Structures are given as C-alpha cells and as structure tokens.
mmCIF file of C-alpha atoms and ligand atoms in Angstrom:
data_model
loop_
_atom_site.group_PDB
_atom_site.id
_atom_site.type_symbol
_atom_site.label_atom_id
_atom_site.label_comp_id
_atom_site.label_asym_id
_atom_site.label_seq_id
_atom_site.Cartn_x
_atom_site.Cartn_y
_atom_site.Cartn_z
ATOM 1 C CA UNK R 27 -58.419 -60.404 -59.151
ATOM 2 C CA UNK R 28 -58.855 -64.059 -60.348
ATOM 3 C CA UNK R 29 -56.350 -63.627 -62.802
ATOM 4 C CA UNK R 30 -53.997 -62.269 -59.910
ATOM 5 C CA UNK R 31 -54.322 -65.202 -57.968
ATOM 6 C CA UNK R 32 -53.707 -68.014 -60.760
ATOM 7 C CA UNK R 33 -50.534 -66.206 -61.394
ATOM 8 C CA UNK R 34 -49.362 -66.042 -58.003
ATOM 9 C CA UNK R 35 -50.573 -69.818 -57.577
ATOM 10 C CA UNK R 36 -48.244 -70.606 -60.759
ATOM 11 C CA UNK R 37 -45.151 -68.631 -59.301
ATOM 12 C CA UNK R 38 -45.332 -70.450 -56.134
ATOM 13 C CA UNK R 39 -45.890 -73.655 -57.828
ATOM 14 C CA UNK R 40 -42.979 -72.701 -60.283
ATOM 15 C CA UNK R 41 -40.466 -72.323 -57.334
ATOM 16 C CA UNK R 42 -41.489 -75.237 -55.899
ATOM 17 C CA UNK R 43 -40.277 -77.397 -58.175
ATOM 18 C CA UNK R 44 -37.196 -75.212 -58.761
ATOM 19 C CA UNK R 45 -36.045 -75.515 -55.317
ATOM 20 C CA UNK R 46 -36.906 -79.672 -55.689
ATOM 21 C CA UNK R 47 -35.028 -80.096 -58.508
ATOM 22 C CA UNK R 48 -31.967 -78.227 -57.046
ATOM 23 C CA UNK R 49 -31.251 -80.877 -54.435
ATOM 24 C CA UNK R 50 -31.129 -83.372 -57.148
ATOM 25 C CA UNK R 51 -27.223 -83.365 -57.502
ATOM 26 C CA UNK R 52 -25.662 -86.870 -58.684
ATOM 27 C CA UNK R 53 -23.627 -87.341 -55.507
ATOM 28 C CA UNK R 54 -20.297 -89.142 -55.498
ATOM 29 C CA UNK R 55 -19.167 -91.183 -52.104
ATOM 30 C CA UNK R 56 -15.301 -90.510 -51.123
ATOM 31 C CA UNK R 57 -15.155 -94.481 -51.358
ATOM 32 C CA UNK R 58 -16.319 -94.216 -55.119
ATOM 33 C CA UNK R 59 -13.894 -91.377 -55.145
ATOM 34 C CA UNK R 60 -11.239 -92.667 -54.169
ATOM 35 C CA UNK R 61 -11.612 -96.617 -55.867
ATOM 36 C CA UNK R 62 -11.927 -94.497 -59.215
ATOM 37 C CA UNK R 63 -8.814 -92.580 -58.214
ATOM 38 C CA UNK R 64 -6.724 -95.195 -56.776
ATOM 39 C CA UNK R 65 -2.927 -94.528 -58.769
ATOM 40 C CA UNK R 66 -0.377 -97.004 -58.921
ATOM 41 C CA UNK R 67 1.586 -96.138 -55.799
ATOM 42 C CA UNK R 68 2.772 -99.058 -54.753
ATOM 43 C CA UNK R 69 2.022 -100.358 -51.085
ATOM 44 C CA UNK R 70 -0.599 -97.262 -50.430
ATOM 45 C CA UNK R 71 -4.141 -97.931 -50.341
ATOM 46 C CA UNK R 72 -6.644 -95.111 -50.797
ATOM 47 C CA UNK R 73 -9.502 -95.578 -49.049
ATOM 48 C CA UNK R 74 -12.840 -93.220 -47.914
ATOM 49 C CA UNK R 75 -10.988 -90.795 -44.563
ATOM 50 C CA UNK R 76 -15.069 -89.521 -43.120
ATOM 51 C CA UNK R 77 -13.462 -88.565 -40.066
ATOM 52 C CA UNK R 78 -9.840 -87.282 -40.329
ATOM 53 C CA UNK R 79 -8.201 -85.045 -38.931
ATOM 54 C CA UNK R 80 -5.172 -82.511 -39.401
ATOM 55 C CA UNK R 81 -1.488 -81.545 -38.448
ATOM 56 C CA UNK R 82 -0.881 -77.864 -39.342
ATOM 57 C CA UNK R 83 2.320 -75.746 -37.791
ATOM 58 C CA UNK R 84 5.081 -73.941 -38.734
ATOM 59 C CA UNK R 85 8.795 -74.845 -39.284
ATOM 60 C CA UNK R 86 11.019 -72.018 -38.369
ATOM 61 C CA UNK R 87 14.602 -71.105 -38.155
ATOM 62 C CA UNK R 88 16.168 -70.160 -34.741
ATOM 63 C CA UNK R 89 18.316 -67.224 -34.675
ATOM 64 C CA UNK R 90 18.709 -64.354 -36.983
ATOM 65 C CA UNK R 91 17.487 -64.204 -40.144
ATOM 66 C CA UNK R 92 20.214 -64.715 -42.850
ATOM 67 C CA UNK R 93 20.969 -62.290 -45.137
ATOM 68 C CA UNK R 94 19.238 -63.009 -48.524
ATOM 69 C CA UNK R 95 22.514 -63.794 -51.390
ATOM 70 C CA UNK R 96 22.509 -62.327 -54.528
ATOM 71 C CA UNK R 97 23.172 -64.513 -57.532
ATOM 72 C CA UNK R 98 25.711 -63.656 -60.219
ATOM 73 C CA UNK R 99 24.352 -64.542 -63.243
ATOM 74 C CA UNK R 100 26.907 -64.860 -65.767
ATOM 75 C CA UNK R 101 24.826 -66.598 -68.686
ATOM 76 C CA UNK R 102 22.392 -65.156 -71.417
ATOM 77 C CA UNK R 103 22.615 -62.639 -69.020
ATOM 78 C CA UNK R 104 19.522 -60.654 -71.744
ATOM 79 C CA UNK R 105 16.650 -63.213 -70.474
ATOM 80 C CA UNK R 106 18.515 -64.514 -67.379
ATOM 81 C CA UNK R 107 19.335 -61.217 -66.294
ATOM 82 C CA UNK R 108 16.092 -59.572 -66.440
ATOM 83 C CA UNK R 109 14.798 -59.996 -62.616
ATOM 84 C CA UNK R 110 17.451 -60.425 -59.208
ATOM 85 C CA UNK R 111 18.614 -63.848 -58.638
ATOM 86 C CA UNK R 112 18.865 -64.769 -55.137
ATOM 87 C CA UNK R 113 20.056 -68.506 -53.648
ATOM 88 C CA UNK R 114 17.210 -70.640 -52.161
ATOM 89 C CA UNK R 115 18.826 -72.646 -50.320
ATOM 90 C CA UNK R 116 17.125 -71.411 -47.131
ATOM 91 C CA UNK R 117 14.626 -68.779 -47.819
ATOM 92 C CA UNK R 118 13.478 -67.436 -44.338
ATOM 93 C CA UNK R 119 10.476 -64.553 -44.041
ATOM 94 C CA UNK R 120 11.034 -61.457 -41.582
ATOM 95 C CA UNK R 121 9.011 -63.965 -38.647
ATOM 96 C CA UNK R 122 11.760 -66.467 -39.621
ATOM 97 C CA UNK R 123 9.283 -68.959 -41.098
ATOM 98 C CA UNK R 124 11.585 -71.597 -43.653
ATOM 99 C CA UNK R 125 9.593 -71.755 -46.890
ATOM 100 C CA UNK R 126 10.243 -74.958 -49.334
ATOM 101 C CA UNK R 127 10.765 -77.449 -46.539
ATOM 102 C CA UNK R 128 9.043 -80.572 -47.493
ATOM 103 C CA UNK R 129 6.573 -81.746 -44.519
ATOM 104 C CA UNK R 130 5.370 -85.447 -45.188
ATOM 105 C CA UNK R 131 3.808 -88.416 -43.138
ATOM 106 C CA UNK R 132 6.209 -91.386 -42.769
ATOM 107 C CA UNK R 133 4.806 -94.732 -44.307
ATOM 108 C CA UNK R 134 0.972 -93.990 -44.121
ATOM 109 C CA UNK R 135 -0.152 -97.353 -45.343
ATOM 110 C CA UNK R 136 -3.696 -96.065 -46.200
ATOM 111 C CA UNK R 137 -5.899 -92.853 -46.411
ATOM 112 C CA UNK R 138 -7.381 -90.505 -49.314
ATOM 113 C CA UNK R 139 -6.842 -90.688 -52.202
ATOM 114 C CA UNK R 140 -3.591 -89.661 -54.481
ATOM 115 C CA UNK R 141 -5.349 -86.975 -56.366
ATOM 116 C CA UNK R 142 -5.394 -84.664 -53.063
ATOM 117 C CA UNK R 143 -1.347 -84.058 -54.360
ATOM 118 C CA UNK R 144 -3.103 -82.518 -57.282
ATOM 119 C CA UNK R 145 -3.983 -82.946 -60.959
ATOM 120 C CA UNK R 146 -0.591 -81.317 -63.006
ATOM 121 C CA UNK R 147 2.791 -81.118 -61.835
ATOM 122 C CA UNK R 148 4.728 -78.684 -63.574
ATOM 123 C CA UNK R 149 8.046 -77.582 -63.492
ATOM 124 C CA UNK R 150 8.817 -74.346 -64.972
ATOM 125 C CA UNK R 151 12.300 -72.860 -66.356
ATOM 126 C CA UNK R 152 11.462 -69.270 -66.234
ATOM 127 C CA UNK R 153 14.053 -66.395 -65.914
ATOM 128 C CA UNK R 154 16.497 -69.143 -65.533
ATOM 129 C CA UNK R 155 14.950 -70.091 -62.489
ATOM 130 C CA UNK R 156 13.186 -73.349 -61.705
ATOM 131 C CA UNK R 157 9.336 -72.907 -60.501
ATOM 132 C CA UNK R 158 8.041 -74.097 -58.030
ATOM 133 C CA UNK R 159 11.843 -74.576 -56.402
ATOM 134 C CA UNK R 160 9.818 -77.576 -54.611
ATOM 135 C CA UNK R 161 8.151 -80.024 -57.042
ATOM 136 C CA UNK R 162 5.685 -81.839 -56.009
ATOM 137 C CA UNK R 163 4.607 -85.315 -58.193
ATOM 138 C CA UNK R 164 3.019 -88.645 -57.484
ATOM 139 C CA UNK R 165 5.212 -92.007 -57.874
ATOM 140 C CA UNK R 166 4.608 -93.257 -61.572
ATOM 141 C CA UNK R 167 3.447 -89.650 -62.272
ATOM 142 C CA UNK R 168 4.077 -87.217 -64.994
ATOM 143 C CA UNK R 169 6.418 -83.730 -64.340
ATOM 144 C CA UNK R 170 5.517 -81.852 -67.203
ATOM 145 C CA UNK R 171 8.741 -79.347 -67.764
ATOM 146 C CA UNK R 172 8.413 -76.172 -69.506
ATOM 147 C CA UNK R 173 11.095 -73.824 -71.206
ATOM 148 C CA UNK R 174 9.261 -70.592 -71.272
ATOM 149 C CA UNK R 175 12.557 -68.891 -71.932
ATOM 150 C CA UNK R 176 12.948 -69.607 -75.048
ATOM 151 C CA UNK R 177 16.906 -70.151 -74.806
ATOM 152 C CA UNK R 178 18.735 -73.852 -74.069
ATOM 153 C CA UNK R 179 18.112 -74.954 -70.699
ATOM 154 C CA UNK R 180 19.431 -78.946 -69.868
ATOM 155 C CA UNK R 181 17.833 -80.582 -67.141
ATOM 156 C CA UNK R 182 19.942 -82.925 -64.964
ATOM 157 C CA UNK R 183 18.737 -85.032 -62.056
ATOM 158 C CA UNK R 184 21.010 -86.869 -59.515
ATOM 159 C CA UNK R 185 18.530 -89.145 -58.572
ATOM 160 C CA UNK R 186 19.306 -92.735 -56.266
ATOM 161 C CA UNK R 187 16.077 -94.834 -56.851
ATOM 162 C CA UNK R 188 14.870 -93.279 -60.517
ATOM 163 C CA UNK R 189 16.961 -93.322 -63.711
ATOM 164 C CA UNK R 190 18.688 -90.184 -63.582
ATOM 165 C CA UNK R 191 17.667 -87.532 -66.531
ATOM 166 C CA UNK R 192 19.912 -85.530 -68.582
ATOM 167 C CA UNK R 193 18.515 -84.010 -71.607
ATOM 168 C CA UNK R 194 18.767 -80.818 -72.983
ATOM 169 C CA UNK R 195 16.230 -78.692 -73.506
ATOM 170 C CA UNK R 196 16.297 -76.514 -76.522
ATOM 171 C CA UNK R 197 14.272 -72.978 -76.884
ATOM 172 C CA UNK R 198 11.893 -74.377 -79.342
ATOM 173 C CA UNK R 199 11.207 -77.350 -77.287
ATOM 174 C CA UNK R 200 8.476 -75.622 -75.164
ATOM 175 C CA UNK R 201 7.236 -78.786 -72.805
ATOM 176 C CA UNK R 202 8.331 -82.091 -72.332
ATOM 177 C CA UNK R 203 7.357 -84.813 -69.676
ATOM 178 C CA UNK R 204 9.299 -87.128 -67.073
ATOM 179 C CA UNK R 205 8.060 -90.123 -65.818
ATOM 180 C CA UNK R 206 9.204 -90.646 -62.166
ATOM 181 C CA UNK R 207 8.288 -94.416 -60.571
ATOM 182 C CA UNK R 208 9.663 -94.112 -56.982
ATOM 183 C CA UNK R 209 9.421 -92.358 -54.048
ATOM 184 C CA UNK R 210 13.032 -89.878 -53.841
ATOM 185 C CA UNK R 211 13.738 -86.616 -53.131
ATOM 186 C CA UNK R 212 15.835 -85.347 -56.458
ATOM 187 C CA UNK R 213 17.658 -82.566 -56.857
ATOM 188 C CA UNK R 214 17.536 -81.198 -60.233
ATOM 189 C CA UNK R 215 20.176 -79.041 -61.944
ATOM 190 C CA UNK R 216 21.115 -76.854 -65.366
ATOM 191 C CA UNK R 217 24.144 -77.829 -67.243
ATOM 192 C CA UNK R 218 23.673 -74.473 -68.927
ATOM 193 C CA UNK R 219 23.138 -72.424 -65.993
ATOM 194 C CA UNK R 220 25.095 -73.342 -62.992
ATOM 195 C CA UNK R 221 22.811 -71.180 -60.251
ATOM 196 C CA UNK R 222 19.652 -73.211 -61.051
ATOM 197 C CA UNK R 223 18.665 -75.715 -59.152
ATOM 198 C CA UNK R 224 15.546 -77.115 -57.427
ATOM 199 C CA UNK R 225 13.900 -80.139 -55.948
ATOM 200 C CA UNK R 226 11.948 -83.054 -57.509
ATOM 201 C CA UNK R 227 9.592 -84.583 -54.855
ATOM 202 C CA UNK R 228 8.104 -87.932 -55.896
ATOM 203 C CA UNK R 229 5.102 -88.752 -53.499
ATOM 204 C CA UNK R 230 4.045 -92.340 -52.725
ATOM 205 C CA UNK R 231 0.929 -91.398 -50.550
ATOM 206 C CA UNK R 232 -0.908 -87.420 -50.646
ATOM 207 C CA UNK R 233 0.361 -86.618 -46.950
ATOM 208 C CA UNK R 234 2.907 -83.819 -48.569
ATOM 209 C CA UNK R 235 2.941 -80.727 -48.228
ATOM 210 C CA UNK R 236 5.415 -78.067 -48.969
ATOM 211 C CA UNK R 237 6.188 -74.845 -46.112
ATOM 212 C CA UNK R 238 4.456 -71.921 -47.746
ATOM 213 C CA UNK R 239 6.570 -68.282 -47.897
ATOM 214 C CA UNK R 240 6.051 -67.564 -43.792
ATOM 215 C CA UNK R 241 7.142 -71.849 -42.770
ATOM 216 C CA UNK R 242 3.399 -72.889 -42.763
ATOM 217 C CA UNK R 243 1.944 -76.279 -43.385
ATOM 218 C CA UNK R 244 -1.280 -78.112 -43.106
ATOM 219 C CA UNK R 245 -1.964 -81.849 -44.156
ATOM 220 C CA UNK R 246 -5.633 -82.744 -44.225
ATOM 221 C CA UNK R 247 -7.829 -85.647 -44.071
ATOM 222 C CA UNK R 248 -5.390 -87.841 -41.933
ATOM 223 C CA UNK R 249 -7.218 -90.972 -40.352
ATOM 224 C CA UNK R 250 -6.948 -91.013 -36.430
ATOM 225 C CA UNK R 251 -3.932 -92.233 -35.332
ATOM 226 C CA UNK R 252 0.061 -91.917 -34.163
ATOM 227 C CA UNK R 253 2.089 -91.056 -37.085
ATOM 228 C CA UNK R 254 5.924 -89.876 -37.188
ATOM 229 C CA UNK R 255 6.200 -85.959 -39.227
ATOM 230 C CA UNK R 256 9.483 -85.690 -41.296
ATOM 231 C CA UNK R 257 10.639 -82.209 -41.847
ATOM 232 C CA UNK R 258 13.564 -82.164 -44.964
ATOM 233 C CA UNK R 259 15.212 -79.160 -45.917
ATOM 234 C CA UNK R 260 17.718 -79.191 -48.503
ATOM 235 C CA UNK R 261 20.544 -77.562 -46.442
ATOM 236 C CA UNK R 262 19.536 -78.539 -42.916
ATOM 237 C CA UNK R 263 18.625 -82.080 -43.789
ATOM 238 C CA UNK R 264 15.979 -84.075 -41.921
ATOM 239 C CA UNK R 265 14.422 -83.880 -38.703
ATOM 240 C CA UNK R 266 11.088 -86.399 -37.307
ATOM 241 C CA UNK R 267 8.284 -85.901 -34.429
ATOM 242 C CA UNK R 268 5.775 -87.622 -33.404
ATOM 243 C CA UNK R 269 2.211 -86.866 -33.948
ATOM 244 C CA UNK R 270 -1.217 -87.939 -32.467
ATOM 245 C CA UNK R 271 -3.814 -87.615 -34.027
ATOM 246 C CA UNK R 272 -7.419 -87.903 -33.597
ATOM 247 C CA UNK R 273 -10.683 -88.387 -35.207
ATOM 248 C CA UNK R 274 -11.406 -84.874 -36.490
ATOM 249 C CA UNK R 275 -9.259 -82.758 -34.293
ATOM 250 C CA UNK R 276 -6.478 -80.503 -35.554
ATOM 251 C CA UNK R 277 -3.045 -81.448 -34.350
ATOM 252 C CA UNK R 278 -0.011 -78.740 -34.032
ATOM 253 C CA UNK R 279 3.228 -79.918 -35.162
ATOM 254 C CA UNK R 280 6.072 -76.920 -34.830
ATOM 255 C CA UNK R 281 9.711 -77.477 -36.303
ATOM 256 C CA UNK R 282 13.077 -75.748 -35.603
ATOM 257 C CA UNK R 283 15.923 -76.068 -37.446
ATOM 258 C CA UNK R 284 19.287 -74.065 -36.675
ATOM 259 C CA UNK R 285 21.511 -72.468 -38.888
ATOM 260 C CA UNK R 286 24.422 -74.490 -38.761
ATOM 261 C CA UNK R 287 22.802 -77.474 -37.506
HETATM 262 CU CU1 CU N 22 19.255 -73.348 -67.742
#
C-alpha cells in the first residue's frame, strides 16, 4: 500500500512540473515582430496593430452571368492542350461573385507588418497558363517564376514604374526570380503563347487582398480609422469607397461592378 502511494505521489508530482514547464514558451511581442520584419517599402511603417480591426465583403457583378469563353489554343497544342483554356478576364461564380479583383487600402501610412502578404511569391507557367492569374509580391520583393512545362515560355511585362521584363524562358530553365521595387499593377504576357496573360501586383503596405473564386475578401489587422477601399479589375478598371473602421470591429465593404461599365 506504501509503495502505491509513493507512486501515485511521483505521478502527480511528475505532471506537475509537466504542465509548468508547458507554459514556458519564449514569447515574441508583435512590436518585436514587426521591427524584425520591417521590409524596405518605402514610406510604410510597420508597427505592433493590438487592436485592429477588419473590412471583409464581396465584390460582385450586376446582371447575368457571362458566358465562360473558350480559348483556342493554337501552340504546343501536346502540353498546352492538355486541360480547357478559358479567358479570365472576368471570371464570375454561379452567385456572380468576381474572383481576381485586387481589394487594397489606399496609402495606409502604418500598420503590421509586410510579412502578413506572405513569405514566397510564385508565379507559375503551368499548362500554358499563368498561376495564380493575380500575383501578389511586396515592393523590392522577389517573384520567383517557374516553367513547369518544360517547353519555351517568354515572360513580358508592360510595366510604367518598374523596368519592364522580357526574357525568355527556356524548358530547362525551371525557376528564375524578378526583382520588382515599386508599387504597379503589371500585366504580364507570353511572346510564345498569345492567350496567357496575368497580373503582377507589387504591394507597398500588407492591406491586399485578392477576391477569392465566389468575390470574397477580408483584410485583417487594420488600425482604427477612415480609410478609402480600391476595388481594380482588369477589365472593369477601378472603383473606391470609403471605410470606417474601428478598434476591433469588423467592417462590410460590398462592390459592384457592371458589365459594360
Ligand atoms: Cu508561354
């Protein structure tokens, strides 16, 4: 019975110390966070958001929902060919939610830190079709772009504010990397392939986001305050709103564009 009770005395003992040492975790403040973090984005100052809030909605198109248009593909038609092409150019779900409209704050002088874009930007040439359509990547950032066909792609950017890029990409050239400094929406082509094309998105704060596949959006972490929303898609163009808001508290932010607008 004695021996019972020294073992049950160690067990207890035993867990005690487990659970103790459990709560030891080397905790990191978002200040330290974001100082460590802080990228080169000029004019944008990352600092510790305790108390943000958010603007979620969903940008839709009013009116039917177009048709979805079949690509011709007309190239290396044996890997290009292999799944349907279809133009993204406005890429609506049955609820007519827009996906790959870029949702971003306008001039947000401070907040978290850049790393909430992400950690790798990637822009895929697969099936002769870029991926992600939308690119996402931080000012002074690196787009890493794959060729995971394994045929010539040649990637051309008509860019304003960056150098523009136009540099072919043979099939044993896997990867390769692109260094973009400013803030620009770019649309990126194929020389090779005259149906591809997508968007380059350089970011000069984190408050991006891109419409998911029903027109959703969230942006997190926003400090309290009045902020103007701009909505881009590539064929409608650009629309703003204004936005309020506060510490903690989700704000709603809805956006309509119409075909032919
Ligand atoms: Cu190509």
């Amino acid at each position: 019975m004695k021996k019972f009770f020294t073992l049950v005395m160690a067990l207890l003992l035993m867990s005690f110390f487990v659970a103790c040492g459990g709560g030891e975790e080397k905790s990191t403040t978002p200040a330290e966070k974001a100082g460590r973090t802080a990228k080169k984005a000029a004019g944008y100052q990352a600092t510790a958001v305790t108390d943000g809030g958010s603007i979620s909605g969903k940008v839709s198109l009013a009116g039917a929902v177009p048709e979805k248009k079949k690509l011709e593909i007309t190239k290396d038609v044996n890997v290009c060919g292999k799944t349907g092409h279809y133009d993204e150019s406005v890429v609506v779900s049955a609820d007519n939610g827009i996906a790959n409209v870029v949702v971003k704050i306008v001039a947000i002088g401070k907040g978290k830190a850049m790393d909430a874009l992400g950690e790798s930007f990637t822009l895929d040439q697969n099936g002769c079709v870029f991926q992600p359509h939308i690119n996402l990547v931080p000012a002074g950032g690196d787009l890493t772009i794959l060729n995971s066909d394994g045929i010539l792609h040649n990637i051309h950017t008509y860019s304003e504010k960056n150098g523009s890029v136009n540099v072919a990409q043979p099939g044993f050239k896997k990867k390769m990397k692109q260094n973009f400094a400013k803030a620009e929406i770019i649309r990126v082509a194929c020389d090779v392939h005259n149906w591809m094309g997508g968007y380059i998105v350089v970011a000069d704060h984190p408050y991006y986001s891109v419409t998911d596949a029903s027109g959703g959006f969230e942006l997190t972490d926003v400090p309290a305050g009045t902020y103007t929303v701009e909505f881009w898609q590539e064929t409608f163009g650009k629309q703003t709103q204004e936005v309020t808001v506060t510490a903690g508290a989700a704000a709603t932010a809805n956006a309509e564009f119409a075909a032919g607008s």
